PDB file of C-alpha atoms in Angstrom:
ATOM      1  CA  UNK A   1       0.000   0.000   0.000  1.00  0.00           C
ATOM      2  CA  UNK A   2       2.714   2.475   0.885  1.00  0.00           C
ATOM      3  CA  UNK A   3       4.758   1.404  -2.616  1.00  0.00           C
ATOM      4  CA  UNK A   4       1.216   2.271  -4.409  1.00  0.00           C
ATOM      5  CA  UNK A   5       0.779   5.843  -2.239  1.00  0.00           C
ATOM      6  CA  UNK A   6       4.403   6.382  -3.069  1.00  0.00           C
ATOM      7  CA  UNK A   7       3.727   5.680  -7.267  1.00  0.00           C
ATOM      8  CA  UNK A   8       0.941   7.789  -7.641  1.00  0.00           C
ATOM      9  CA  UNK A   9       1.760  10.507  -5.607  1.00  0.00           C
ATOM     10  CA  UNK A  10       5.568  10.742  -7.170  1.00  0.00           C
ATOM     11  CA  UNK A  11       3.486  10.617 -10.861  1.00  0.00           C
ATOM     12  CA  UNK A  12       1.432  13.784  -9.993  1.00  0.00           C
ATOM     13  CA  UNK A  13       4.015  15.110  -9.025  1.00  0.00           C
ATOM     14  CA  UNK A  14       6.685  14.805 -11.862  1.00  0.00           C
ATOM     15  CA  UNK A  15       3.777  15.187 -14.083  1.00  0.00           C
ATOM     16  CA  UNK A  16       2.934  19.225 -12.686  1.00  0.00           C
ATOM     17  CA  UNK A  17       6.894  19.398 -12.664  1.00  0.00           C
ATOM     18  CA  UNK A  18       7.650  18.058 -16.192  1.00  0.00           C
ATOM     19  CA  UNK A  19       4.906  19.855 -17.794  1.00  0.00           C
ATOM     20  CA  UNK A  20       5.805  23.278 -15.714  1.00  0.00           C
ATOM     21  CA  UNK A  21       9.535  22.523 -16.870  1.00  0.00           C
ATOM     22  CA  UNK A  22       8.967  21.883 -20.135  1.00  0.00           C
ATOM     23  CA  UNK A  23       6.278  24.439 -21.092  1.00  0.00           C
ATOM     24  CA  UNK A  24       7.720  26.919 -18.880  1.00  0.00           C
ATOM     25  CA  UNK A  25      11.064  26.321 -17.715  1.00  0.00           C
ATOM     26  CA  UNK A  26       9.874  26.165 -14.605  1.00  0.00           C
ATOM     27  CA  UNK A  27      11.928  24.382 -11.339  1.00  0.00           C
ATOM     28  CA  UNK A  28      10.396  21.160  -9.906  1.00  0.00           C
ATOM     29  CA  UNK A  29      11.409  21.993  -6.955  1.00  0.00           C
ATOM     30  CA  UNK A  30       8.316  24.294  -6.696  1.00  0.00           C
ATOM     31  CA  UNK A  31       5.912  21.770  -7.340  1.00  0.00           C
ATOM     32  CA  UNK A  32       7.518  18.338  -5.877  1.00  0.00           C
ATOM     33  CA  UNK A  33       8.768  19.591  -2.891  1.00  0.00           C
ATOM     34  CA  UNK A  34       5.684  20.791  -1.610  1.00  0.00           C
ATOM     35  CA  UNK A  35       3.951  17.325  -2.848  1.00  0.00           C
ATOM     36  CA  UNK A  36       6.314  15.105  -1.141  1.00  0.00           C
ATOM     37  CA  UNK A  37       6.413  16.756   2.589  1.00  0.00           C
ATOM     38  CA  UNK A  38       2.725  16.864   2.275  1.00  0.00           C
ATOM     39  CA  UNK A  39       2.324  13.491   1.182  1.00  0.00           C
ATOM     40  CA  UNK A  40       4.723  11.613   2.271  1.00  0.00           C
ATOM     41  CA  UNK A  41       6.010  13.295   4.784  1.00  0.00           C
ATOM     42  CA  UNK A  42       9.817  13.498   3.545  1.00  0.00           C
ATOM     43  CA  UNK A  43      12.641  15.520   5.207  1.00  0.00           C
ATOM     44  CA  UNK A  44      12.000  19.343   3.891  1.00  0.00           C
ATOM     45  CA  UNK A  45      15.846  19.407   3.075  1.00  0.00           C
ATOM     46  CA  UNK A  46      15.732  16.220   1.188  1.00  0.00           C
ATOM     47  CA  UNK A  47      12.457  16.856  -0.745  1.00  0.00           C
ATOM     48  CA  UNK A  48      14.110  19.534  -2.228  1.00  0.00           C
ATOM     49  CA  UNK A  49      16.892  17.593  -3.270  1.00  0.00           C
ATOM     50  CA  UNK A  50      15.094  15.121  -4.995  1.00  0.00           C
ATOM     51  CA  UNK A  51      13.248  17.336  -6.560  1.00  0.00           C
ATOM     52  CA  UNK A  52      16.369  19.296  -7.687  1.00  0.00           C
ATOM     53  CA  UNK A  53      17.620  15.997  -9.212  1.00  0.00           C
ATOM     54  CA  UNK A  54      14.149  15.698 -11.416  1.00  0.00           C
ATOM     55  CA  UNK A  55      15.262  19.183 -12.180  1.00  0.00           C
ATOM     56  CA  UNK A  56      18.223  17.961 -13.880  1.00  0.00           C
ATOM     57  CA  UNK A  57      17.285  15.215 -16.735  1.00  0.00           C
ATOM     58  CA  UNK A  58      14.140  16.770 -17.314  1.00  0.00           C
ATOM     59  CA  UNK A  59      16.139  20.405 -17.677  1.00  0.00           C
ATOM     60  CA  UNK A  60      18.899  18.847 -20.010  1.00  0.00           C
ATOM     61  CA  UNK A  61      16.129  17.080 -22.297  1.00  0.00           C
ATOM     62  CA  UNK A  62      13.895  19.581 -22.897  1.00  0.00           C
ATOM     63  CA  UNK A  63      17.111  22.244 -23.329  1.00  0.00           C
ATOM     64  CA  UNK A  64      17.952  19.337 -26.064  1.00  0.00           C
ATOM     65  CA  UNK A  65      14.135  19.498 -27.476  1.00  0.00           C
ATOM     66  CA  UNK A  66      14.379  23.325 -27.515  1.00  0.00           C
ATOM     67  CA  UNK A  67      18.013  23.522 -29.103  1.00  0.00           C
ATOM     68  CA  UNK A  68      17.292  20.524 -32.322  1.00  0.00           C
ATOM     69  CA  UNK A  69      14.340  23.213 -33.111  1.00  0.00           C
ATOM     70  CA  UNK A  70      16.614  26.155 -32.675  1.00  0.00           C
ATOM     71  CA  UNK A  71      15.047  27.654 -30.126  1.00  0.00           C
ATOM     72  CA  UNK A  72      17.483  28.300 -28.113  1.00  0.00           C
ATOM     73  CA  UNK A  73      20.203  30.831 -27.412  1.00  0.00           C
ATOM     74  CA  UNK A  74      23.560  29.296 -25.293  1.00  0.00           C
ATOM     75  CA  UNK A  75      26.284  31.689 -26.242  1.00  0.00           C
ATOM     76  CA  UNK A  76      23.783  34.241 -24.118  1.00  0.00           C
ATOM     77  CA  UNK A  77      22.702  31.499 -21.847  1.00  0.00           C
ATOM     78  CA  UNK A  78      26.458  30.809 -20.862  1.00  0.00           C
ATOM     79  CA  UNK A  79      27.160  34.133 -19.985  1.00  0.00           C
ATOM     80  CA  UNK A  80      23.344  34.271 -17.645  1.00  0.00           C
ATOM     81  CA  UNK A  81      24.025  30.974 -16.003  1.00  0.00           C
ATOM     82  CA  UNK A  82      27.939  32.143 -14.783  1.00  0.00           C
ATOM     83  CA  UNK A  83      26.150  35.262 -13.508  1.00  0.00           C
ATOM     84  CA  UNK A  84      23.225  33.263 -11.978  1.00  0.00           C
ATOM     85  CA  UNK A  85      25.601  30.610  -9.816  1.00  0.00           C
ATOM     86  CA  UNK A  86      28.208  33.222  -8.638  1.00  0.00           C
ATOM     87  CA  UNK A  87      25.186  35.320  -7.308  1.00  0.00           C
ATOM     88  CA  UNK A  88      23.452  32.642  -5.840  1.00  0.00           C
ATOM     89  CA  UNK A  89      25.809  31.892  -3.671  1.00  0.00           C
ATOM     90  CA  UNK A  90      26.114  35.532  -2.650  1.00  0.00           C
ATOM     91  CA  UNK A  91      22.816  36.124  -2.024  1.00  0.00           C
ATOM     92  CA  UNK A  92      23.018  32.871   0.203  1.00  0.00           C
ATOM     93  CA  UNK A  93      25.152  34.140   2.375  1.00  0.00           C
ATOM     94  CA  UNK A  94      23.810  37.555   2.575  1.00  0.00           C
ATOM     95  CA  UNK A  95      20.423  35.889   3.411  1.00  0.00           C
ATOM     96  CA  UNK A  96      22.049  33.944   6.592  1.00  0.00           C
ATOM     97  CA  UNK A  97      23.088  37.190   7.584  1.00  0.00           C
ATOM     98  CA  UNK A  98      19.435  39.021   7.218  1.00  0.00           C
ATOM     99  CA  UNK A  99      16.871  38.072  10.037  1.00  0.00           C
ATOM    100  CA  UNK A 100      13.671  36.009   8.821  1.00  0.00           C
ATOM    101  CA  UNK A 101      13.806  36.576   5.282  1.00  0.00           C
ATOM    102  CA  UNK A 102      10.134  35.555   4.927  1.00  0.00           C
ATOM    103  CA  UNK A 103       9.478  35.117   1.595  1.00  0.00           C
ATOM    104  CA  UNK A 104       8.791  31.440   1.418  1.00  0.00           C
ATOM    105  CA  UNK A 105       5.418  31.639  -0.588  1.00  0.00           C
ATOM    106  CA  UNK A 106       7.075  34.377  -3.627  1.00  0.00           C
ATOM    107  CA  UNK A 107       7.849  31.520  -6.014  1.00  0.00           C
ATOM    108  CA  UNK A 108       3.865  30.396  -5.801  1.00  0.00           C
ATOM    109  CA  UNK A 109       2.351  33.803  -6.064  1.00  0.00           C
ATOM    110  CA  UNK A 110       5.084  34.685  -8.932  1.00  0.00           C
ATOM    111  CA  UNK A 111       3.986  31.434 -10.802  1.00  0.00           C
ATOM    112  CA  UNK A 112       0.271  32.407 -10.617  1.00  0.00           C
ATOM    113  CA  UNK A 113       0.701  35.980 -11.811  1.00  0.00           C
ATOM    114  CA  UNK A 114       3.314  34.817 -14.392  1.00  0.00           C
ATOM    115  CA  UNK A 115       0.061  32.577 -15.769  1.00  0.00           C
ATOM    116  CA  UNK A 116      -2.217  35.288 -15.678  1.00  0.00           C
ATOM    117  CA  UNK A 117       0.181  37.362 -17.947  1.00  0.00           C
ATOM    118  CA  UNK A 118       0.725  34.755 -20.341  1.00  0.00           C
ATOM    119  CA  UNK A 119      -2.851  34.363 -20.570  1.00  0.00           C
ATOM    120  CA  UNK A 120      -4.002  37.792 -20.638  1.00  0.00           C
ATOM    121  CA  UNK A 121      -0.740  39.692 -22.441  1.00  0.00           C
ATOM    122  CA  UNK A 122       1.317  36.933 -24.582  1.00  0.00           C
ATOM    123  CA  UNK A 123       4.790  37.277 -25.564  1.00  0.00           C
ATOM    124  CA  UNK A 124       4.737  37.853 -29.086  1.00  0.00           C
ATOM    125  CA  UNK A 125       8.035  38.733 -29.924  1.00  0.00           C
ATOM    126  CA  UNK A 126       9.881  37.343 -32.597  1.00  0.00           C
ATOM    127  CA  UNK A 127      13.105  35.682 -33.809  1.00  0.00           C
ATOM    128  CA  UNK A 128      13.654  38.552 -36.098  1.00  0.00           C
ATOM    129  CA  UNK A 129      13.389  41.428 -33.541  1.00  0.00           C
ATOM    130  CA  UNK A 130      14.859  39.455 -31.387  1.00  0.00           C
ATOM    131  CA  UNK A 131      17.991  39.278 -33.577  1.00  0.00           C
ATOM    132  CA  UNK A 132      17.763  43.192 -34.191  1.00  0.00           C
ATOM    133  CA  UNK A 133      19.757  43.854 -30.857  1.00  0.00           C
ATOM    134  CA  UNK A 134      23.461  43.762 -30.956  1.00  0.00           C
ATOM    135  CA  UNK A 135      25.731  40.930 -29.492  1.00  0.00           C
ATOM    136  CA  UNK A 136      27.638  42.710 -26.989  1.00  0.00           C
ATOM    137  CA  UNK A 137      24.197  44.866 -25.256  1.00  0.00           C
ATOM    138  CA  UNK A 138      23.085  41.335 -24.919  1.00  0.00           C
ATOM    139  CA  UNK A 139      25.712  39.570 -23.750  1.00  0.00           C
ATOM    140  CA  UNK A 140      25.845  42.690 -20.941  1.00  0.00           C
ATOM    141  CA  UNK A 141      22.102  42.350 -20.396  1.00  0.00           C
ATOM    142  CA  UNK A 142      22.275  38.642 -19.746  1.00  0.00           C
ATOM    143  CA  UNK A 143      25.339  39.198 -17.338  1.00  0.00           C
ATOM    144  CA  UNK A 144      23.570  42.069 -15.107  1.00  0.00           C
ATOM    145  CA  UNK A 145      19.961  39.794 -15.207  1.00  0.00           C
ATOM    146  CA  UNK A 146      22.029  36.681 -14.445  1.00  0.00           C
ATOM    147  CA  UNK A 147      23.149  38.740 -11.501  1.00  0.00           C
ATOM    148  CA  UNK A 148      19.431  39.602 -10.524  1.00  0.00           C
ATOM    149  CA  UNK A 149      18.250  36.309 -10.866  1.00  0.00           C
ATOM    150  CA  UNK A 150      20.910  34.860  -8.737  1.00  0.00           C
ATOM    151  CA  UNK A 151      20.851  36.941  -6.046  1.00  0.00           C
ATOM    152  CA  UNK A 152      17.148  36.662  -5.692  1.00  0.00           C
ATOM    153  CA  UNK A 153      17.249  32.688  -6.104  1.00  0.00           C
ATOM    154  CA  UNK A 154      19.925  32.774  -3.115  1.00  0.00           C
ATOM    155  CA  UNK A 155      18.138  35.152  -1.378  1.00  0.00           C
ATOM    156  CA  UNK A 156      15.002  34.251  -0.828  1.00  0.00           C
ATOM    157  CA  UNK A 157      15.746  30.291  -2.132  1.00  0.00           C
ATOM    158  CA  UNK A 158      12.986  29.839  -4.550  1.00  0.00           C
ATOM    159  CA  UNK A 159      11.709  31.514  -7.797  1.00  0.00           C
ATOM    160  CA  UNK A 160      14.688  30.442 -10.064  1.00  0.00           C
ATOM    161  CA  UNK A 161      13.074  29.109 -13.204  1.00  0.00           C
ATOM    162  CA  UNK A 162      10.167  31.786 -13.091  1.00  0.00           C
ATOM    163  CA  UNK A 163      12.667  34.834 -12.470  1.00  0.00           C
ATOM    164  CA  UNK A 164      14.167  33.822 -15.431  1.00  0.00           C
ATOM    165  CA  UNK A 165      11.422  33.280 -17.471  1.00  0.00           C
ATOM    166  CA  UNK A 166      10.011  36.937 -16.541  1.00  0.00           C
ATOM    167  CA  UNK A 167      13.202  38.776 -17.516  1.00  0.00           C
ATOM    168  CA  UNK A 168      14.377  37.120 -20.624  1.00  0.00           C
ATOM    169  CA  UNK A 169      10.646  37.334 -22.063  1.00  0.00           C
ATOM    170  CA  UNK A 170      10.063  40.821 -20.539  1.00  0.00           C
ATOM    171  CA  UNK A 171      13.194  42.754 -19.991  1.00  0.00           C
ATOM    172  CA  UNK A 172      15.841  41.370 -22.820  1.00  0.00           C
ATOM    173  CA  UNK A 173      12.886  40.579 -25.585  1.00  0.00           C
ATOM    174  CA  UNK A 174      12.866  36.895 -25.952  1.00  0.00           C
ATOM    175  CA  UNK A 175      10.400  35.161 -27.762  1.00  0.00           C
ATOM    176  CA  UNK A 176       8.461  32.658 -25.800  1.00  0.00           C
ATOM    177  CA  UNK A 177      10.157  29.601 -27.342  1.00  0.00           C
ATOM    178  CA  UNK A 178      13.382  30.621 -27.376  1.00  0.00           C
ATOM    179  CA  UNK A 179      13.133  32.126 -23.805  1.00  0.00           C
ATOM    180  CA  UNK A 180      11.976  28.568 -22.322  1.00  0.00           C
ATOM    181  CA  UNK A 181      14.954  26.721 -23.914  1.00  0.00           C
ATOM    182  CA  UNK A 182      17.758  29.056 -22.760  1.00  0.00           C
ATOM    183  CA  UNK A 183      15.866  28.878 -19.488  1.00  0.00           C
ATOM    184  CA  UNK A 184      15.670  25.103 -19.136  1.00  0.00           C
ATOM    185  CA  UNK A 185      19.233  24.880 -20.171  1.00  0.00           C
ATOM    186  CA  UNK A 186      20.188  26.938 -17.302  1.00  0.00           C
ATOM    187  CA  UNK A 187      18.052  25.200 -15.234  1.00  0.00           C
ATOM    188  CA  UNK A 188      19.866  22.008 -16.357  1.00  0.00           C
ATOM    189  CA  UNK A 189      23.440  22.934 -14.447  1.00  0.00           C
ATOM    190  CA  UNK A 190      21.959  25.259 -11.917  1.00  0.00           C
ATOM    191  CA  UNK A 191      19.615  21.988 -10.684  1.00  0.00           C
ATOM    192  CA  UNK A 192      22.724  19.127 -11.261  1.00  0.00           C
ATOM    193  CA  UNK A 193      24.945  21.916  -8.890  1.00  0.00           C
ATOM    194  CA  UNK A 194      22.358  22.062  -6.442  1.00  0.00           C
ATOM    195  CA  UNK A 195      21.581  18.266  -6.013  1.00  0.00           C
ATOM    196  CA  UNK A 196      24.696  17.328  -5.416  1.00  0.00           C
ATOM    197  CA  UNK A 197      25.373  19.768  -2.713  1.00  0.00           C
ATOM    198  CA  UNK A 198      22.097  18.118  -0.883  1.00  0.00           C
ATOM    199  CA  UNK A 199      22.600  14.674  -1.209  1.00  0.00           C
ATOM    200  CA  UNK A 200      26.429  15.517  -0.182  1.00  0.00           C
ATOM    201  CA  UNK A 201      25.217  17.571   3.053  1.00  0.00           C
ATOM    202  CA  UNK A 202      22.042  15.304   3.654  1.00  0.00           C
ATOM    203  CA  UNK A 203      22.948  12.061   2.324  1.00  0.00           C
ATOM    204  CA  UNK A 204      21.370   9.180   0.313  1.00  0.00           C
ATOM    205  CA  UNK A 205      17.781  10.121  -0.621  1.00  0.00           C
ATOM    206  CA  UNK A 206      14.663   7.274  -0.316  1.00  0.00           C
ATOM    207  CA  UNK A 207      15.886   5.709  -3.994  1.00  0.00           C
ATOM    208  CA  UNK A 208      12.433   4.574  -5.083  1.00  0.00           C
ATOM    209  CA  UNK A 209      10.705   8.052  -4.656  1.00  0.00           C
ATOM    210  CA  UNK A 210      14.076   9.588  -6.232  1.00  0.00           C
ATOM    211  CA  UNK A 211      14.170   7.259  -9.137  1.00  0.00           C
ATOM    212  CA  UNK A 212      10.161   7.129  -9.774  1.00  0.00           C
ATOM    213  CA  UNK A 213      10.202  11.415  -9.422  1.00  0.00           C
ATOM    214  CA  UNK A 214      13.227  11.782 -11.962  1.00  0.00           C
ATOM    215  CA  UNK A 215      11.348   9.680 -14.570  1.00  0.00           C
ATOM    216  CA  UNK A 216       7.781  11.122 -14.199  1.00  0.00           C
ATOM    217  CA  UNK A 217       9.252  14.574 -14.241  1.00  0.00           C
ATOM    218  CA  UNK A 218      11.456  13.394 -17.538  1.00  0.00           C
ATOM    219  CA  UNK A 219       8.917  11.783 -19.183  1.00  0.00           C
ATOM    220  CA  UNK A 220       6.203  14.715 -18.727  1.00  0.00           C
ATOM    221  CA  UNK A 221       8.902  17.395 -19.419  1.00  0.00           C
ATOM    222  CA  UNK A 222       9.641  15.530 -22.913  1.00  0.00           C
ATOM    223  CA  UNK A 223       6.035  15.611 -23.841  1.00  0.00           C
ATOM    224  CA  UNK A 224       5.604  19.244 -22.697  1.00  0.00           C
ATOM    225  CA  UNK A 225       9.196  20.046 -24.938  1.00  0.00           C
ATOM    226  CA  UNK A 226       7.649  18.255 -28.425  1.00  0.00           C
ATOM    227  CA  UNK A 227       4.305  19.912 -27.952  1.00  0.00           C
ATOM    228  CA  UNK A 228       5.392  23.586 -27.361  1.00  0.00           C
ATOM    229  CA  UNK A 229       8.201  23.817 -29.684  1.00  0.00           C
ATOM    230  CA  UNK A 230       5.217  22.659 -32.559  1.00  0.00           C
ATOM    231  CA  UNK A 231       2.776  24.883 -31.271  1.00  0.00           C
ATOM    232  CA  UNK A 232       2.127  28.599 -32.425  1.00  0.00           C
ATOM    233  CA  UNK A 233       3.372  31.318 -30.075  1.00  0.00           C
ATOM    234  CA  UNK A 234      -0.468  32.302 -29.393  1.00  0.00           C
ATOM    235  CA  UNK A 235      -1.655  28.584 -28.621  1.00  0.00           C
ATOM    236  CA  UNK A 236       1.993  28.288 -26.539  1.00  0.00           C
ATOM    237  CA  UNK A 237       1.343  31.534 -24.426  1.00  0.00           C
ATOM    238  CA  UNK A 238      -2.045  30.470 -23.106  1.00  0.00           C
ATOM    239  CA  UNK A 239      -1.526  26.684 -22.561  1.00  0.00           C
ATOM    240  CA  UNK A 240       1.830  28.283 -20.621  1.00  0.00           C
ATOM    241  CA  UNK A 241       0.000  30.620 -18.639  1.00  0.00           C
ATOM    242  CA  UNK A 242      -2.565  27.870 -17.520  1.00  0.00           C
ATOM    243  CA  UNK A 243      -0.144  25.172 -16.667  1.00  0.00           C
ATOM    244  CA  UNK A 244       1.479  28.019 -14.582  1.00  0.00           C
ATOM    245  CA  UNK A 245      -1.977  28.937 -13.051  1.00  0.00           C
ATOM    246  CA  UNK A 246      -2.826  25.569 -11.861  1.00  0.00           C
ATOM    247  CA  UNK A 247       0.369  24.554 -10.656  1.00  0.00           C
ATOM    248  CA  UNK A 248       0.710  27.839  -8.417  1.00  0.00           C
ATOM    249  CA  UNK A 249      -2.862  27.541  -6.891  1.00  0.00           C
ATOM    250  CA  UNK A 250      -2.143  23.291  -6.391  1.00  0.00           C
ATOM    251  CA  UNK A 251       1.488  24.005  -4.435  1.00  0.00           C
ATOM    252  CA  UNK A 252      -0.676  27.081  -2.798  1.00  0.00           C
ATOM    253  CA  UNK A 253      -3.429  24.244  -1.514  1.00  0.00           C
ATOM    254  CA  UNK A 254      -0.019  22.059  -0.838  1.00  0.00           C
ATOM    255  CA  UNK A 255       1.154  24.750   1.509  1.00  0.00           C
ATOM    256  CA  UNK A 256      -1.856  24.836   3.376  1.00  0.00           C
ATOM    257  CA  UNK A 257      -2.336  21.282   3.928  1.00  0.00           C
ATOM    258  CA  UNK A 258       1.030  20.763   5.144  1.00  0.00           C
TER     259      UNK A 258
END
């Protein structure tokens, strides 16, 4: 009975990550997390590193899916994802210095409002306007918004993936497409670094809630990937923004129960 609790709720799970991952570029760690302290009452420290590890492979595939249909930009994404580790850890360490930095629930409410403006304002921009701005003001851009992101990820330890997703669609110009796959190939390293520092700290996770979140989160990441790199930028903002929706209101209702 507990094997069967364990399957099902480790499938809802890495099915709300994988499709928030690969529609969005979302982090699991906002959606399993939540699911697996709630449900099966796992270590807060550990849950997130399992679901940092679902992170990874479901990151790196759909980064894969996004770069075979050129959407997406890693020269830029290079330069973000330096920015985004070194000030991550920097904003850590400022954050054990500030009292109570209460901000636990500003990853939810971001992913709910970041829905809502998907839905109600998509991101229309295209490849051509995209390409209009000049190598080196967006290699600079991506190094001062890597620093942003990663301060605030550190900071207030949540948010990563959506952060992201807000300033390379709204503040450097992405399209929607191409914005996702830069952010999910971020997301690949950012998650891998991040696992391994909390199995190394907290030791061997439960293997058969690791193992069945990784490939629930993979395989619903890789169906999210195919779908939104075929689908047109209108269709893609709305089915984002209402993945996003439903997954911030179900980790909301997570919250509570736990």
């Amino acid at each position: 009975m507990k094997l069967l609790i364990t399957i099902v709720v480790t499938f809802f799970a890495g099915m709300g990550a994988g499709l928030g991952t690969g529609f969005a570029g979302m982090s699991a760690a906002a959606v399993i997390s939540p699911m697996l302290i709630t449900f099966l009452g796992i270590d807060p420290y550990m849950a997130v590193g399992i679901a940092l590890s679902s992170d990874v492979l479901a990151s790196a595939v759909s980064a894969y899916t996004y770069g075979k249909n050129k959407n997406l930009d890693i020269k830029n994404g290079l330069i973000m994802m330096a920015s985004v580790l070194i000030f991550t850890v920097v904003g850590s360490y400022i954050s054990s210095l500030v009292p109570s930095a209460a901000m636990g629930n500003f990853s939810v409410f971001m992913t709910f409002l970041l829905g809502i403006k998907f839905i109600v304002k998509p991101v229309m921009t295209t490849k051509e306007s995209m390409q209009g701005i000049s190598a080196k003001k967006r290699a600079v851009q991506s190094i001062i918004c890597g620093v942003l992101i990663g301060f605030i990820c550190g900071f207030i330890g949540a948010g990563g993936g959506m952060m992201m997703l807000l300033i390379l669609t709204s503040v450097l110009g992405y399209e929607l497409k191409t914005a996702v796959g830069t952010s999910v190939f971020i997301m690949a390293f950012t998650a891998l670094t991040g696992a391994l520092s909390h199995f190394a700290i907290g030791g061997v996770p439960d293997l058969i809630v690791c193992i069945s979140c990784v490939a629930f989160t993979l395989l619903w990441a890789r169906i999210a990937a195919v779908f939104a790199n075929k689908a047109e930028p209108k269709t893609l903002n709305r089915v984002t923004g209402i993945v996003l929706v439903i997954l911030g209101v179900a980790v909301f209702l997570f919250s509570v129960l736990a």
